[in-house]
Coordinates of C-alpha atoms (C1' of nucleotides) in Angstrom, one line a residue:
Chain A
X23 CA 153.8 219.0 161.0
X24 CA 151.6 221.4 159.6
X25 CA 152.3 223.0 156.0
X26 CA 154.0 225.4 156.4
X27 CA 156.5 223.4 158.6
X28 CA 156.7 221.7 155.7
X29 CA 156.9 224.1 153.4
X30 CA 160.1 225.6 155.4
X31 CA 161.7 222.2 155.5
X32 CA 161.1 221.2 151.5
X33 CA 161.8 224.7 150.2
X34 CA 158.7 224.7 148.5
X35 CA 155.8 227.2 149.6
X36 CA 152.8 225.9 151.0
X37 CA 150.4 227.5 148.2
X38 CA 152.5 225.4 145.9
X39 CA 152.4 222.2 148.0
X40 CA 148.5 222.6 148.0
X41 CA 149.1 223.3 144.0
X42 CA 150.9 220.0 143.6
X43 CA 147.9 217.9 145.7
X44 CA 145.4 219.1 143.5
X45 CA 146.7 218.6 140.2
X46 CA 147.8 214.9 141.2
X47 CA 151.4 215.4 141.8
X48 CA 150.9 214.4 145.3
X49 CA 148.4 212.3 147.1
X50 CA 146.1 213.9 149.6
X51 CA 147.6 214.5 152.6
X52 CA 146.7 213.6 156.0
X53 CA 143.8 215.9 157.6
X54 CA 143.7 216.9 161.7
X55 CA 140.1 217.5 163.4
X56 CA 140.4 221.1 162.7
X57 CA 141.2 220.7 158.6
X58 CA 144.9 220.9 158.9
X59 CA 146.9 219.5 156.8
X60 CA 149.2 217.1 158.6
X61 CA 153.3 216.1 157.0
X62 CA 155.8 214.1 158.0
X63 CA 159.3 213.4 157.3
X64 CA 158.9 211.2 153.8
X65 CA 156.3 214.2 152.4
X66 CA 159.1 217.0 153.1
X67 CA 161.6 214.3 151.4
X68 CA 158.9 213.8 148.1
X69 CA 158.9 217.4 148.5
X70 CA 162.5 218.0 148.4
X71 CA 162.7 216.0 145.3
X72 CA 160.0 217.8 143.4
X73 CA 162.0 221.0 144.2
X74 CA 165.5 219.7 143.1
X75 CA 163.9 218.0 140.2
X76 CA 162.0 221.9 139.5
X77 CA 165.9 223.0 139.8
X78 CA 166.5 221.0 137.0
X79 CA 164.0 222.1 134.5
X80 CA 162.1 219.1 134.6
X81 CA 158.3 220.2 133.9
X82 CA 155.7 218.8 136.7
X83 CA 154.5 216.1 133.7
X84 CA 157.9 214.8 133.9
X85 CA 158.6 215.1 137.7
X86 CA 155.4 212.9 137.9
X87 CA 157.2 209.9 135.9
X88 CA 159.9 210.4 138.0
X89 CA 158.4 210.1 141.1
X90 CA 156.3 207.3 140.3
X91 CA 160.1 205.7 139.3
X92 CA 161.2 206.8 142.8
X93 CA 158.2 205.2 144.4
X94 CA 158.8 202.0 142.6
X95 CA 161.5 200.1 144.0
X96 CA 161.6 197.4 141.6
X97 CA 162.0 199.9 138.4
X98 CA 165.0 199.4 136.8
X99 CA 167.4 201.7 136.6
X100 CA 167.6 202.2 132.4
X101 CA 164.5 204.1 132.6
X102 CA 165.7 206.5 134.7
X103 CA 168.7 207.4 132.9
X104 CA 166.7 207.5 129.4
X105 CA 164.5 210.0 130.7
X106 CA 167.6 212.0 132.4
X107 CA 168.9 211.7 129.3
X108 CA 166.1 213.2 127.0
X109 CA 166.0 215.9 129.5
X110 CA 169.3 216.9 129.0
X111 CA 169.3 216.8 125.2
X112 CA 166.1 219.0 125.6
X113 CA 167.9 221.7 127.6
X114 CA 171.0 221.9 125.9
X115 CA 168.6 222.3 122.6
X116 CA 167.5 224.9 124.4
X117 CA 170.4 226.6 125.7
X118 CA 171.9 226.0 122.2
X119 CA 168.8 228.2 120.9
X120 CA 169.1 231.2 124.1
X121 CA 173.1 231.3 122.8
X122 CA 172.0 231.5 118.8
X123 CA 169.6 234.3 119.6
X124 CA 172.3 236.3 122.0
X125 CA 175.1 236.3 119.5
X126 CA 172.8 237.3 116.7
X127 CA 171.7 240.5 118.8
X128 CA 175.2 240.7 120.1
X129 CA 176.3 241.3 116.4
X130 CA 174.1 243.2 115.6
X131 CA 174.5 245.5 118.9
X132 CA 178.1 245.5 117.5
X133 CA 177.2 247.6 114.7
X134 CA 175.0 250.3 116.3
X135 CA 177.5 253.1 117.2
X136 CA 174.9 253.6 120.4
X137 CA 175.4 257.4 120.5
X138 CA 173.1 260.7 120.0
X139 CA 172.6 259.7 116.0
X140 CA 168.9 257.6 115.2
X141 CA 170.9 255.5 112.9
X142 CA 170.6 251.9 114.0
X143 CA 171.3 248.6 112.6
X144 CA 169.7 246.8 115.2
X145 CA 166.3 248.4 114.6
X146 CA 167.2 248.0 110.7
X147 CA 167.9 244.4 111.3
X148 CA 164.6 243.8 113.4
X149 CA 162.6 245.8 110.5
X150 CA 164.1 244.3 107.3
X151 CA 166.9 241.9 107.4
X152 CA 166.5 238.2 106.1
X153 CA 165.4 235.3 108.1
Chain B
X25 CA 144.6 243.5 102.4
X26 CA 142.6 241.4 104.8
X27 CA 144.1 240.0 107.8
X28 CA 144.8 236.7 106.5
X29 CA 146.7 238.1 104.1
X30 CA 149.1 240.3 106.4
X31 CA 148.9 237.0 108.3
X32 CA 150.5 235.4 105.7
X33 CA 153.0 238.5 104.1
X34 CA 154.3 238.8 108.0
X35 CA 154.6 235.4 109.4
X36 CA 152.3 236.6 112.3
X37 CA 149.3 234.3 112.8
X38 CA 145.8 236.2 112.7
X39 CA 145.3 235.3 115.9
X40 CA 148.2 236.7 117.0
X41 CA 147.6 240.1 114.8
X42 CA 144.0 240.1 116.0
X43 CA 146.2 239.8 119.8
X44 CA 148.4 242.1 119.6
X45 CA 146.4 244.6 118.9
X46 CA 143.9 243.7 122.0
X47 CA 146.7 244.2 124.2
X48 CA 148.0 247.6 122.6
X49 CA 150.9 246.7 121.2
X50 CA 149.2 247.6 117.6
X51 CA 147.1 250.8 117.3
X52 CA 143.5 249.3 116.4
X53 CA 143.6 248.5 112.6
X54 CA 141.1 250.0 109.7
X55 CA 137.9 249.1 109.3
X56 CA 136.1 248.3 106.0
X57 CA 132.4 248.6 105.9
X58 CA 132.1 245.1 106.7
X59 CA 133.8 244.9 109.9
X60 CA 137.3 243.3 108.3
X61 CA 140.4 244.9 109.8
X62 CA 142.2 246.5 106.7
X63 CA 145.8 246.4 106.4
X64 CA 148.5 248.0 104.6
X65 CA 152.2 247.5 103.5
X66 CA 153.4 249.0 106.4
X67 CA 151.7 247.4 108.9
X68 CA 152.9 244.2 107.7
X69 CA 156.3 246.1 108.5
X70 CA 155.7 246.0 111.1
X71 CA 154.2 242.7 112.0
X72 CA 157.5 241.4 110.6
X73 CA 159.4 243.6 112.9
X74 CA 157.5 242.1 115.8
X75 CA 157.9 238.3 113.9
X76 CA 161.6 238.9 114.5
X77 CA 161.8 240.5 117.9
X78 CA 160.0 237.7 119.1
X79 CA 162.0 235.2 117.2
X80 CA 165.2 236.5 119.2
X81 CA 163.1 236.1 122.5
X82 CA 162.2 239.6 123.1
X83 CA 159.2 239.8 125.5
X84 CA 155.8 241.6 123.8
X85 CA 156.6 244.3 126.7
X86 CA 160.0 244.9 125.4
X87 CA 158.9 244.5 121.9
X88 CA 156.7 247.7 122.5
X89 CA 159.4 249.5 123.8
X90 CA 161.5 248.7 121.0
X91 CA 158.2 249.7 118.1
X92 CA 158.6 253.0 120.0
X93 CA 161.8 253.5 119.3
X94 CA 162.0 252.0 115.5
X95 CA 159.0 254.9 114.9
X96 CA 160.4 257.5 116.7
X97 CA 162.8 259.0 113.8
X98 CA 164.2 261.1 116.4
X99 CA 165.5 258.8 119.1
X100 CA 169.0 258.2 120.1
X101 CA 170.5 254.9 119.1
X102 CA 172.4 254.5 122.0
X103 CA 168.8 253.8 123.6
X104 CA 168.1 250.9 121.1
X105 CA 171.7 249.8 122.2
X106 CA 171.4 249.4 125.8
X107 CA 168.1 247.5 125.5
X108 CA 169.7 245.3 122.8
X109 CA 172.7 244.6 125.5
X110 CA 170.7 244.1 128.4
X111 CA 168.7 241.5 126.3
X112 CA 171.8 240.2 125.5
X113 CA 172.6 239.8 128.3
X114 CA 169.7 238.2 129.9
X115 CA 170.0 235.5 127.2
X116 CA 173.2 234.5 127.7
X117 CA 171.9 234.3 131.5
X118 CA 169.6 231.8 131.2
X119 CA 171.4 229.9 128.6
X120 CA 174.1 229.5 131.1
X121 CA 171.3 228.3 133.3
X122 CA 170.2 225.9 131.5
X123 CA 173.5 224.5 130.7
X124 CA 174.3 223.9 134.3
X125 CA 171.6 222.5 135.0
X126 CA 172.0 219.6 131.7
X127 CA 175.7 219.4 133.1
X128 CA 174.6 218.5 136.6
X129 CA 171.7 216.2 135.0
X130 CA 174.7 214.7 132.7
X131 CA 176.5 214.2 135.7
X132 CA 174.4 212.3 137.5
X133 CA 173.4 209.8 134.6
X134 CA 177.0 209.1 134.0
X135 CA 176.7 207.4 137.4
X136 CA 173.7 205.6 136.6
X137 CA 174.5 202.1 135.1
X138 CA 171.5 201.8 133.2
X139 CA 170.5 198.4 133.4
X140 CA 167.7 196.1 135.0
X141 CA 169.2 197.0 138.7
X142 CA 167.0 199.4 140.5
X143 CA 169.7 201.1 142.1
X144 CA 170.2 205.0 140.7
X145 CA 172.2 207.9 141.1
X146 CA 169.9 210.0 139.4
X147 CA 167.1 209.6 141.9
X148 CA 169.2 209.4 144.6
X149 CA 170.6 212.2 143.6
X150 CA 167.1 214.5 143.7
X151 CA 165.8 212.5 146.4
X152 CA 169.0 213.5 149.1
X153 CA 171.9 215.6 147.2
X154 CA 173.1 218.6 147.9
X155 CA 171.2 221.9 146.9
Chain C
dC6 C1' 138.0 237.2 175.2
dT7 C1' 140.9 239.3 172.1
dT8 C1' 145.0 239.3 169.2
dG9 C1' 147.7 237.5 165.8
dA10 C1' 149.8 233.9 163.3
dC11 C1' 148.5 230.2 160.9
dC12 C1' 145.4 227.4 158.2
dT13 C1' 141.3 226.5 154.9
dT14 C1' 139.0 227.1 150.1
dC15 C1' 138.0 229.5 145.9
dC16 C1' 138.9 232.9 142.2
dA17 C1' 141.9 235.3 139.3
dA18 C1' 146.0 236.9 137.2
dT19 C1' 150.4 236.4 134.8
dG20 C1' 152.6 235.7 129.3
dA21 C1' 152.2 233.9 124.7
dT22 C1' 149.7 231.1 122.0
dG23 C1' 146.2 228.1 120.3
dG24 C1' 141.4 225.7 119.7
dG25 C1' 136.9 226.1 118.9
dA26 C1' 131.9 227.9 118.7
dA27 C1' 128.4 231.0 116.8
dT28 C1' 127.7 234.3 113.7
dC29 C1' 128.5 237.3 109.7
dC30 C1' 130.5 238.9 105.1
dC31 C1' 131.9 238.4 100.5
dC32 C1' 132.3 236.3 96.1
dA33 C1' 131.5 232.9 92.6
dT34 C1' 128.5 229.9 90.5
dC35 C1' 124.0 228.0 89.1
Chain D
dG12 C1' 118.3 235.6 93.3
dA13 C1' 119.5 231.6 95.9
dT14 C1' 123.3 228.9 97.5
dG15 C1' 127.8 227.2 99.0
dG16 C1' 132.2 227.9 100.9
dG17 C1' 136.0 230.3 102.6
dG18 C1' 137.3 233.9 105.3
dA19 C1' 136.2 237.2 108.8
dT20 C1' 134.2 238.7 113.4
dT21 C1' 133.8 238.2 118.7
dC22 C1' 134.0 235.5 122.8
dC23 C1' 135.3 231.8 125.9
dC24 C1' 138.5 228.3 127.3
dA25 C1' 143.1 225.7 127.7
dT26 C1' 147.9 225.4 128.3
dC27 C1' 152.1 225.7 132.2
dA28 C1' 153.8 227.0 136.8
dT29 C1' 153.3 230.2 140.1
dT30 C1' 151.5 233.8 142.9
dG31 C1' 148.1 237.1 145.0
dG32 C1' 144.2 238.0 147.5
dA33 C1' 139.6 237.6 149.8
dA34 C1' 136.7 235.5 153.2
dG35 C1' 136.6 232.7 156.8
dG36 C1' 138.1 228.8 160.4
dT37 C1' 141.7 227.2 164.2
dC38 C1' 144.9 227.6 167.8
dA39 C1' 148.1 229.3 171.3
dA40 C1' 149.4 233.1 174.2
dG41 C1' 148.3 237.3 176.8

DNA sequence: CTTGACCTTCCAATGATGGGAATCCCCATC
DNA sequence: GATGGGGATTCCCATCATTGGAAGGTCAAG
């Protein structure tokens, strides 16, 4: 199939599947005579899997180890899960930080009595508060 | 004071002074004879205020909006308010986000044995699963 | 033989930050 | 007054993932 068969099939647009050959993510595809690009059923699967794997927040560095894992049938398994697993501590750092940042706006929102006056402890807290 | 300086007072690299003020989110700063951008207290006021905006994820366009408001002695603080909430908001979002997707990840790694055995959940799980 | 959908490559922009080169200014010291 | 060094200037490039567009080639249907 052509790419953007594939593209349709994967979920992933066929500017980025030409993004992922040339930085190395994928290997060059198949060409027709006329230039084409030609896929088949594994490259929409290995295409699939970058997109879930995208879902996920894993960054195209990481996908790479991962599909090189997935390639490999021999790997074992334990090096899988320790890269699952830093990926989850990573985003729950990060989701920690996104919630830290809310509920310090969200308090300070809590003070501003948000009407007609220019008193506002939000802009006070922005312009002169600790931290 | 020099820039380094008001790099230093604000927490704002030079770079990032020298930055902001390319893309107009700081009028163009004095000029000694020499050529050295000149700052004063309040400019590092404001460096700060941008320091923490940033700190609590605020974008450099929602920043601006923001330094228009904190220098606008007339404006409404209900204004300030609703952008405060809706950045709230948009923080909570994505921490949500990225929470579901380390739950998911967690998921599947609890599945995973983790051993020498090549077979894995995890990959199994972004090479076929569900969307 | 034209139309139109699809494909190709290449170049550039996004947003925030950082690295580094080449050059210049300022100040202190000899 | 020459020199050395630290700080300043501008400019270009890199990151990371993605998207947009231009200029042109290919293919199937009318």
């Amino acid at each position: 199939m052509r790419i953007g068969e594939a593209a349709k099939a994967s979920g992933v647009s066929a500017k980025m599947i030409r993004h992922y050959e040339a930085v190395g993510l994928l290997p060059a595809a198949a060409r027709r005579d006329s230039g084409y690009r030609d896929y088949g059923d594994s490259d929409v699967h290995a295409l699939r899997f970058i997109r879930r794997a995208r879902d996920l927040g894993f960054s195209l560095a990481e996908i790479a180890g991962l599909l090189a894992l997935w390639r490999d049938k021999a790997r074992a398994s334990a090096e899988v899960k320790r890269l699952a697993l830093a990926h989850v501590e990573a985003l729950e750092r990060k989701a920690r930080d996104l919630s830290a940042m809310a509920s310090t706006l969200r308090h300070l929102a809590a003070h501003c009595h948000g009407d007609a006056r220019p008193d506002c402890p939000i802009l006070e807290g922005l312009a002169g508060g600790g931290g």
